[in-house]
Amino acid sequence: MAYEPQADFGTPQVASETRVTLTIDGRSVTVPQGTSLMRAAALTGGSIPKLCASDNLAAFGSCRLCLVEVDGMRGTPASCTTPAAEGMTVHTQTPRLQKLRRGVMELYISDHPLDCLTCSANNDCELQDQAAAVGLRDVRFGYAGENHLGLAADTSNPYFDFDPSKCIACSRCVRACDEVQGTFALTMDGRGFASKISAGQAGDDFLSSECVSCGACVQACPTATLQEKAVKEIGKPERSVITTCAYCGVGCTFRAEMRGEQLVRMVPWKDGKANHGHSCVKGRFAWGYAQHKDRITAPMIRESIDQPWREVSWDEALGFAASRLQSIKAQYGARALGGITSSRCTNEETFLVQKLVRAGFGTNNVDTCARVCHSPTGYGLKTTFGTSAGTQDFDSVEHSDVILVIGANPTDAHPVFASRMKRRLRKGAKLIVIDPRRIDLVRSAHIAAEYHLPLQPGTNVAVLTAMAHVIVTEGLADEAFIRERCDWDEYQDWARFVSDERHSPEVLEAVSRVPAADLRAAARLFATGGNGAIYYGLGVTEHSQGSSTVMAIANLAMATGNVGRPGVGVNPLRGQNNVQGACDMGSFPHELSGYRHISDTATRALFEADWGVTLDPEPGLRIPNMLDAAVDGSFRAIYIQGEDILQSDPNTHHVAAGLKAMDCVIVHDLFLNETANYAHVFLPGSTFLEKTGTFTNAERRIQMVRKVMEPANGMEDWQVTQALANAMGLGWNYTHPSQIMDEVARLTPSFAGVSHARLDEAGSLQWPVNEAHPDGSPIMHEAGFANGKGKFVVTDYVPTDEKTGPRFPLLLTTGRILSHYNVGAQTRRTANTAWHPEDLLEMHPTDAENRGLKSGDWTRLASRTGETTLRLLVTDRVAPGVVYTTFHHPATQANVVTTEFSDWATNCPEYKVTAVQVMASNGPTDWQEDYEALSARSRRIAPEIPAEAAE
Amino acid sequence: MDVAHLTLMANQIARNFAVQGDERAAAATAEHITLFWDPRMKAAIRAGGGADLSPIAAAALSRLD
Ligand code: SF4
Ligand code: SF4
Ligand code: SF4
Ligand code: FES
């Protein structure tokens, strides 16, 4: 498609059911009541000049360029702020209006540099377009008067510049920051001619201000005042391709705007149903890793991990890998082999990896990184609701009255959804936050949580049970809903259990440290405040009771009747872009795509007939079990696509020992990641910009990923997996990923109606998509649960075995921040490091004082498992007794200290609770230094000298 | 496989079902292990698990055939 910016209708769409019909420039148009004249005119194909209006912002009415005449109305009202009314007759182009508009434009231009020909926004500037549209020919005031020309530009943000000399004070940037992003970082100082935009306090530049670099203001700016640096460097885009962000589970869709083979900018797609034209810093700006110098594009092999890597041809690498896999299989049997699928890869790629393992290797030893994040969601929601997925779409939040956020930090981990949630909160919905740490949502611009319950890490089940206690014993349960939709006997069992005095907030306060009065009030609010929606994240799942907590959440939603309509529901905020999809595609060792257990003969028969093989009916090993079995000698080879288990999995020493014990580790990735230090075969991967396929976001929304440039490594990831399969003699012959999706649809009832053609046509689809739901399912369990009846499960609070004591008196909990993504393999290779150059340890002032520590000090963080060093940040965001860090940088090795305790049902590691001690330190630990030396050694690529290959 | 670690896992599962009463908890634990453990894990714990198993976990394992 040739380059055209997306159409801008000037003011937002209005939802009203009532329609009005009016005449604009002789054309009749019918629009929802409340629609502006400007939007109505745009819908008829007309175009009224405008500068301060944009269809993602509320009308403002400041520029006076959009004046119109309305029969029977005096004056010339602004069309952006005048609603259409029945029977109106509107004129948008008359000599009088033209004269008025030219006058307005003259004023703007007299204070604007006239360097259009050399301006980077030339031909991509609304001011220029509108000047042409109003027919400006002359500026009578001259350019000699007082003006803003010559003001210095702010270039502190790594991705965009702010050049105030070009500002026309339309305030679109301020409104975008307030209304769309909800950060309130920008202000318009002064009035009239003296108006000036500034970021934060006087003296702040963009980088040091509250700005989170979402780019909404840049997108909103009609001039070159706020503009991407890349546009300056590369030039105006000439074509665009719609694709989906590869960072987080929000699944924002973008127009990848290209110039030749070069990506110029990512502009959030307004028609994207997950993001509605908004994005965060990662998706919009942090795509530079695709071209980073560390990217490996040629296959490499080595006999053993102490040798340097040898670059070889694809044939040699695949042949080497295949023969090792085959000889291990011959000697030790199929169950000595396994694979890991990636939540960063497409559904099609993930499906192929699990197919390779099950049908090719002949074993069910396949797992995915969801093991370490949302496997408890799968287990918990399947048990209670009958399907392993969130119940709502993101739009649902607009109908919520009470929002309960537990163990999630949406403003950092799911920023675009957080902006939507914040908008709803600003409009009056109430917020309850259950989190050991005072996350940003608790108190931020124009938002304050009604209740923040700062629980002790590891006591989620206790807190939720206490809430249930209040709801049941105070008669606040929605019995009508429960009788109709759930199993009544199971409910009564559960109600009896939670009503026990042992589960009252007063008794459990001793365990959770949540004040009983607050907990009671929060429970009452949730049960009686109208539509109640629960959003949760890894702070729920990554615990020894992760699965129990998910079930406790489901219980709470059912008990209060909050399932099956807009505004309510249980919503896991998925970490990675395609973690939902990876789970859907049968990445778990016990189930085939669509969550069907491997022991189910009928399901197996379906796959066996399609694939022409016999499948092992026994479940395979999960990632931690694979590592145990490797140390034990019964698991010897692994194919890992797009995952860095050494950095992301708990107890790094144990992971390293497991990998080291294997005979064949195949890493398929963009970079020589940490896991590759233990690999024998490296297969270069492709980025999301270089492949076609689909991702499924946290709303179960399946969206297209489209190739915008050729893969630097020569193959898309599904092609690499197919080549490996064929090197093993499997004879696969997919020629396009759409054929893989057709196979998924053929074998998976919930995907029966999905195909690339259907997705192209619909934009996106939310599964299940089948005969009963041909257009997908935005809200689940509307008429009944997938199982028929919702199942209440009694969840007993079982304290974790990880306990504090005199040697390890503090509890460590971990998380992530906005500008980085997970282990940071991608974001660390972009300018996002401007915001988070290293991982810090947060500690409460009292604990810091007791240890004589202050912000910036190097500290030693030790647990029963290991120790590491990092710098301290003293803050009261964390409660006394709790410390917190992120795990974005390999040098920190935060997982050296995390333990192997895990969720009882799924083995999801207990990242969120580790007993630790913290003390002053003067530098890195031996392990950190040894590890760095090992990394440098094992990243050598012959014949280059080591220093160049090392990071 | 490290039997001590498998024992810990089995006991943890049993403990989370314990609230259902011994009989149901043993059945649920047995079902859980059947559905989610790889054959070598099941074999290892049945061969080597013993003294350290909780009563519910032990009862569950005796139901696995
Ligand atoms: S980039 Fe986003 S957060 Fe920063 S000022 Fe612009 S709109 Fe606000
Ligand atoms: S920076 Fe751009 S959007 Fe903001 S007021 Fe100036 S011209 Fe308008
Ligand atoms: S990282 Fe998430 S929120 Fe940010 S642009 Fe990508 S999908 Fe959207
Ligand atoms: S666009 Fe209507 S007043 Fe600016």
JSON list of C-alpha atoms and ligand atoms in Angstrom, two decimals, chain A residues 38 50-53 61-66 78 80, ligand 4:
[
{"chain": "A", "resi": 38, "resn": "MET", "atom": "CA", "xyz": [-16.63, 17.97, 11.79]},
{"chain": "A", "resi": 50, "resn": "LYS", "atom": "CA", "xyz": [-8.60, 21.86, 11.44]},
{"chain": "A", "resi": 51, "resn": "LEU", "atom": "CA", "xyz": [-5.52, 22.08, 13.62]},
{"chain": "A", "resi": 52, "resn": "CYS", "atom": "CA", "xyz": [-6.44, 21.42, 17.23]},
{"chain": "A", "resi": 53, "resn": "ALA", "atom": "CA", "xyz": [-8.77, 18.48, 16.62]},
{"chain": "A", "resi": 61, "resn": "GLY", "atom": "CA", "xyz": [-12.16, 24.28, 20.02]},
{"chain": "A", "resi": 62, "resn": "SER", "atom": "CA", "xyz": [-9.09, 26.46, 20.26]},
{"chain": "A", "resi": 63, "resn": "CYS", "atom": "CA", "xyz": [-7.71, 27.00, 16.75]},
{"chain": "A", "resi": 64, "resn": "ARG", "atom": "CA", "xyz": [-10.84, 28.44, 15.13]},
{"chain": "A", "resi": 65, "resn": "LEU", "atom": "CA", "xyz": [-9.88, 27.03, 11.76]},
{"chain": "A", "resi": 66, "resn": "CYS", "atom": "CA", "xyz": [-12.82, 24.66, 11.52]},
{"chain": "A", "resi": 78, "resn": "ALA", "atom": "CA", "xyz": [-16.50, 25.67, 15.39]},
{"chain": "A", "resi": 80, "resn": "CYS", "atom": "CA", "xyz": [-15.38, 20.29, 16.12]},
{"chain": "C", "resi": 4, "resn": "FES", "atom": "S1", "xyz": [-10.25, 22.14, 14.92]},
{"chain": "C", "resi": 4, "resn": "FES", "atom": "FE1", "xyz": [-12.05, 23.03, 15.70]},
{"chain": "C", "resi": 4, "resn": "FES", "atom": "S2", "xyz": [-11.28, 24.72, 16.79]},
{"chain": "C", "resi": 4, "resn": "FES", "atom": "FE2", "xyz": [-9.46, 23.69, 16.14]}
]
